[in-house]
Coordinates of C-alpha atoms and ligand atoms in Angstrom, one line a residue:
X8 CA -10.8 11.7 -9.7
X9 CA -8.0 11.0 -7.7
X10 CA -8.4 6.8 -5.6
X11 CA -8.2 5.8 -2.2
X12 CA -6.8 2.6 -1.0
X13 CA -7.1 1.7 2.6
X14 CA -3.9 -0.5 3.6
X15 CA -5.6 -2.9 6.5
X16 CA -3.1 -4.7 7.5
X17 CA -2.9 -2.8 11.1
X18 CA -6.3 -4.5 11.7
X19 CA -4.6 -8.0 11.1
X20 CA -1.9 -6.2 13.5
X21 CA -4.5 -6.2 16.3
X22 CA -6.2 -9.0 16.2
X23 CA -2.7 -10.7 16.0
X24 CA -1.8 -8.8 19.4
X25 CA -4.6 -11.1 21.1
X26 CA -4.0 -14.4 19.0
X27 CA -7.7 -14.2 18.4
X28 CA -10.1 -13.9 15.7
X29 CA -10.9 -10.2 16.9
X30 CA -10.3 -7.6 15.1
X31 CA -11.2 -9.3 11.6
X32 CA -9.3 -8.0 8.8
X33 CA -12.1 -9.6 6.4
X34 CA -14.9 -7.8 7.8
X35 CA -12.7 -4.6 7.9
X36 CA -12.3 -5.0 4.0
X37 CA -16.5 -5.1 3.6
X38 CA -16.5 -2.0 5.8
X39 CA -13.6 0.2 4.5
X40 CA -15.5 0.0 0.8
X41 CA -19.1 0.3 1.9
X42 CA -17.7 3.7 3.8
X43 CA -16.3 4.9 0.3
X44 CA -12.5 3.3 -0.3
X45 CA -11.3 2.8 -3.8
X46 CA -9.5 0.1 -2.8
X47 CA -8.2 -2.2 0.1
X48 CA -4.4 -3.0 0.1
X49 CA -2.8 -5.8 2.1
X50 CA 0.9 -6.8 2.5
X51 CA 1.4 -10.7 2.7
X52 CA 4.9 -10.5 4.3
X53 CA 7.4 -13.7 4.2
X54 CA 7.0 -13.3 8.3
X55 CA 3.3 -13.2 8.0
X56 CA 3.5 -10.5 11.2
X57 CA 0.0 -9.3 10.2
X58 CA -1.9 -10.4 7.1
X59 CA -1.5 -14.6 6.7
X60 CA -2.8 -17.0 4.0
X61 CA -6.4 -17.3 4.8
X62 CA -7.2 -13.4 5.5
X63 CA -5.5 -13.0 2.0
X64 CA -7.5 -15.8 0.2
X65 CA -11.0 -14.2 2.1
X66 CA -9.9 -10.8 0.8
X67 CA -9.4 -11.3 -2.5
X68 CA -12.6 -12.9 -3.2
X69 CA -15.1 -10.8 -1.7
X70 CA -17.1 -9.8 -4.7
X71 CA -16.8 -6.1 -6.0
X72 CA -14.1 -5.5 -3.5
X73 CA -10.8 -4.2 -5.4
X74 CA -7.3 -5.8 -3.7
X75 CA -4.0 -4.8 -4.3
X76 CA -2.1 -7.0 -2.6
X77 CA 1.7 -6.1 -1.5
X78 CA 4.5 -8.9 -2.7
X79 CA 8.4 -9.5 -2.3
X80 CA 10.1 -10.6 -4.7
X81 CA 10.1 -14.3 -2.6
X82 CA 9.4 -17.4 -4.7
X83 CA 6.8 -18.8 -2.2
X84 CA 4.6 -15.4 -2.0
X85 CA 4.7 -14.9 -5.7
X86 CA 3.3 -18.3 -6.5
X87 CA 0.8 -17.6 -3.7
X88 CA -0.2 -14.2 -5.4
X89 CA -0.4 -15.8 -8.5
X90 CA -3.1 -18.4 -7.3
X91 CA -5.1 -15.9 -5.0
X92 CA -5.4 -14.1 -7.8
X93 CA -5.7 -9.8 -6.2
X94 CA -7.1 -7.3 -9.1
X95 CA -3.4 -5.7 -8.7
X96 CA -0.1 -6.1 -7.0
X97 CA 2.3 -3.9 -5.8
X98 CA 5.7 -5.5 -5.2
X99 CA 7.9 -4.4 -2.2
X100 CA 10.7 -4.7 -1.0
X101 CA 10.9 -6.5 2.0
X102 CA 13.2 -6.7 5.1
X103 CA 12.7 -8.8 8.0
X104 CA 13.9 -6.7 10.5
X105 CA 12.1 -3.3 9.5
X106 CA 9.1 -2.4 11.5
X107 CA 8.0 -1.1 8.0
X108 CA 8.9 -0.7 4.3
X109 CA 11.9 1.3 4.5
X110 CA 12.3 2.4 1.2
X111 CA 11.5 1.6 -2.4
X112 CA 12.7 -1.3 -4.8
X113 CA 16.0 -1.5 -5.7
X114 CA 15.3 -2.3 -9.6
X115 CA 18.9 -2.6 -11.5
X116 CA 19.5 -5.2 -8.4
X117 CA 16.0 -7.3 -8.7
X118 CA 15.9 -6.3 -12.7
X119 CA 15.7 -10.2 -13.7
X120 CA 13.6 -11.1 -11.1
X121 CA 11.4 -8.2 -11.1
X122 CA 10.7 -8.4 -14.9
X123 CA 10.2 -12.3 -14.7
X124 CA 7.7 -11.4 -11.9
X125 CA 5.4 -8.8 -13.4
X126 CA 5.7 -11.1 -16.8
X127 CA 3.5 -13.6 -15.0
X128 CA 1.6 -11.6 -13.1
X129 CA 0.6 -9.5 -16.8
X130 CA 0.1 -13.1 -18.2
X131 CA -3.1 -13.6 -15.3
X132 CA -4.2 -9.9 -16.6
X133 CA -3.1 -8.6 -13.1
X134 CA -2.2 -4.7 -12.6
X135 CA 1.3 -4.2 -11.9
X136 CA 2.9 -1.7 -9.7
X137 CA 6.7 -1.0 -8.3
X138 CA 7.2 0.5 -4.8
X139 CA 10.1 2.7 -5.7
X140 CA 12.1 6.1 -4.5
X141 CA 10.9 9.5 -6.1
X142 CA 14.2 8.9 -8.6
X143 CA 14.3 9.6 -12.2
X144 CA 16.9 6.9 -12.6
X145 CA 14.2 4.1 -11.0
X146 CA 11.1 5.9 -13.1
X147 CA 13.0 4.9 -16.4
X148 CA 13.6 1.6 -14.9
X149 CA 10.3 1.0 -14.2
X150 CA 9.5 1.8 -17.8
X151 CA 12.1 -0.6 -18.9
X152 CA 10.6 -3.3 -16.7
X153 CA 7.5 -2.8 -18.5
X154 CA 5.0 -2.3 -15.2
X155 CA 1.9 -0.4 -15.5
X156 CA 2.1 1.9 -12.7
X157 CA 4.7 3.1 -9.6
X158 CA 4.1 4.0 -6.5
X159 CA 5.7 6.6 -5.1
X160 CA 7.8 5.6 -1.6
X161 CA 6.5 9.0 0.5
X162 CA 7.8 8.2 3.7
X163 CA 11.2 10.8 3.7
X164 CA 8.6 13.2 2.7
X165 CA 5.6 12.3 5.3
X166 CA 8.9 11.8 8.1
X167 CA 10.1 16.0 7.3
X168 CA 6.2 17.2 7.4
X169 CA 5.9 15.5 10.6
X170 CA 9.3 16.8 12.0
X171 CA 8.3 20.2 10.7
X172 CA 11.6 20.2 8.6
X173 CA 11.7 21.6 5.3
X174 CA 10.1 19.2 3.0
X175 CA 10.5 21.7 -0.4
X176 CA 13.3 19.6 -1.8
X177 CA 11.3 16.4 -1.3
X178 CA 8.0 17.9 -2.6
X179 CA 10.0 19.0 -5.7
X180 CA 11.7 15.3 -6.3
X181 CA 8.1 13.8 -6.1
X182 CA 6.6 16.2 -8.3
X183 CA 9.7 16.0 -11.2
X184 CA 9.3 12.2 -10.8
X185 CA 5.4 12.1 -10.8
X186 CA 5.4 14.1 -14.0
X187 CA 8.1 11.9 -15.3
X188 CA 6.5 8.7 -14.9
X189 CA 3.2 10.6 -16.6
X190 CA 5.0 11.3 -19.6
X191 CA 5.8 7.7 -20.4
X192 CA 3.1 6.4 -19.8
X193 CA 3.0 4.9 -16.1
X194 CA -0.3 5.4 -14.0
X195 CA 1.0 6.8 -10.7
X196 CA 0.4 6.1 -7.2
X197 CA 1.9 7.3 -3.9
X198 CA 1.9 5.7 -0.2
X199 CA 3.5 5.6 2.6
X200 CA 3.4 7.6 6.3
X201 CA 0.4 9.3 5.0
X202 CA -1.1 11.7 7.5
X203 CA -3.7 15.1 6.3
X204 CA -1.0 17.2 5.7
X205 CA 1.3 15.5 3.7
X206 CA -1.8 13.9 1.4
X207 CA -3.1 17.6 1.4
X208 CA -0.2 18.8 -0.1
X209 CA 0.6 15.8 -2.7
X210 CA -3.2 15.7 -4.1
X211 CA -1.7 19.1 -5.6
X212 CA -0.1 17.0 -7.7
X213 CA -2.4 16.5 -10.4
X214 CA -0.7 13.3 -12.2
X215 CA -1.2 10.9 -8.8
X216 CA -4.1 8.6 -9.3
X217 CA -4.3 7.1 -6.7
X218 CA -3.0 7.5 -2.2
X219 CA -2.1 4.1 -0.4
X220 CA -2.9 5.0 3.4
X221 CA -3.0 2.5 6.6
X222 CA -1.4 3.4 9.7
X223 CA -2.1 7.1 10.4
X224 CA -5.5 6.5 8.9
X225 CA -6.0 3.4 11.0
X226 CA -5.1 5.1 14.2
X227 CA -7.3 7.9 13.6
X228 CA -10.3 5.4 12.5
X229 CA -9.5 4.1 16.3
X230 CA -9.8 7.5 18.1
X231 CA -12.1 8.9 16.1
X232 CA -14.6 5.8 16.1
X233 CA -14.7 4.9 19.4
X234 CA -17.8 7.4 20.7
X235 CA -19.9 4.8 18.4
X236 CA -18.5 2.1 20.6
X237 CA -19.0 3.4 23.9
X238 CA -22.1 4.5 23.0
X239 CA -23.2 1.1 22.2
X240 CA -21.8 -0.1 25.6
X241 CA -23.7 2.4 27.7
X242 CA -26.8 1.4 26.0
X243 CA -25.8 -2.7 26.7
X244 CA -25.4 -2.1 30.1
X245 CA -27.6 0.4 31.0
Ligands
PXP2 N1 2.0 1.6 0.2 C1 2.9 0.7 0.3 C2 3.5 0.1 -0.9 C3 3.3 0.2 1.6 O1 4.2 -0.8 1.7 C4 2.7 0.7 2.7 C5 3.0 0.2 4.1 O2 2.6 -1.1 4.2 C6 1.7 1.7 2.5 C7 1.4 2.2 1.2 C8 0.9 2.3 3.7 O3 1.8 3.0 4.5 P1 1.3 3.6 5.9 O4 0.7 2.4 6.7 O5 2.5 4.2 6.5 O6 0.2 4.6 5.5

């Protein structure tokens, strides 16, 4: 059975919008798993533009609730994953001036630091996963560097689905690299850009255990949940 992670940081992204305590991204995380969520992921960015310290803290230790909790490869965050203590992280790499995560890790690069990371994080018995580029060059690495699963950066392929480009070439890369990754061992996930079509179409393949999905599932929750809330309204002021 293929998992679902909601990524909630778009809630912290509102709230932050007001400088309020409104929307809260801890009472988001009880909702997304009582509705049926595998998992909640969260990015603690160096910037903290959306998730900060004390959501973080709150998050991880709501009882029964699953976190995977996105990192840099930043001193400072690392030490503060370490002591939140998530059930898994993902680490990211991270950009100060991108709006998002562009693309995935660059491993030969970060190899030292990467390695040293998810040592510590395996010491704490924490799951650990590398955002990386549907390559066969980075799936090796991975395997080198000893983390227990990938994630697979879907965003070229989400960005040609929703440009109604040819994605076939993409698809195919994702698929090789899935299989891949399968074969020696690496539990595979895949995120990013994430909309019905292009999950549709990857759930195909059979070897991803697990989607990673916030914004376009975020903004549909908005749409889509917002006759509940008016309803509500009418009936307060009625
Ligand atoms: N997975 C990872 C590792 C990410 O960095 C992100 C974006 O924060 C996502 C999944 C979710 O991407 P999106 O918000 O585009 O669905």
């Amino acid at each position: 059975m293929k998992r679902l992670g909601v990524n909630i940081d778009h809630v912290a992204t509102l709230r932050n919008a007001r400088g309020e305590s409104h929307p809260d991204p801890t009472n988001a995380a009880k909702i997304v798993k009582k509705f049926g969520a595998d998992s909640i992921t969260i990015h603690l960015r160096e910037d903290r533009r959306h998730i900060n310290d004390l959501d973080a803290k709150k998050i991880c230790s709501i009882k029964g609730l699953l976190v995977n909790l996105e990192i840099s490869t930043n001193d400072e965050i690392v030490k503060k994953a370490l002591k939140i203590k998530p059930n898994y992280v993902c680490i990211v790499p991270e950009n100060r001036k991108e709006i998002t995560t562009e693309g995935g890790l660059d491993l030969i690069k970060n190899k030292k630091k990467i390695e040293n990371i998810i040592l510590r994080f395996k010491k704490k018995r924490i799951r650990t996963s590398l955002f990386i580029n549907p390559s066969k060059k980075d799936i090796v690495y991975a395997k080198k560097l000893n983390a227990d699963c990938i994630e697979i950066h879907t965003g070229k392929f989400s960005n040609l689905i929703k440009s109604k480009k040819n994605y076939l070439n993409e698809f195919s890369k994702i698929r090789k690299s899935v299989k891949l990754a399968d074969k020696l061992g690496i539990e595979v996930h895949a995120g990013h850009g994430l909309d019905y079509k292009s999950t549709k179409l990857l759930s195909k393949i059979s070897e991803i255990q697990e989607f990673n999905i916030g914004h376009f599932l975020i903004g549909e929750s908005v749409i889509y949940g917002i006759k509940k809330v008016i309803m509500n309204f009418k009936k307060i002021i009625k």
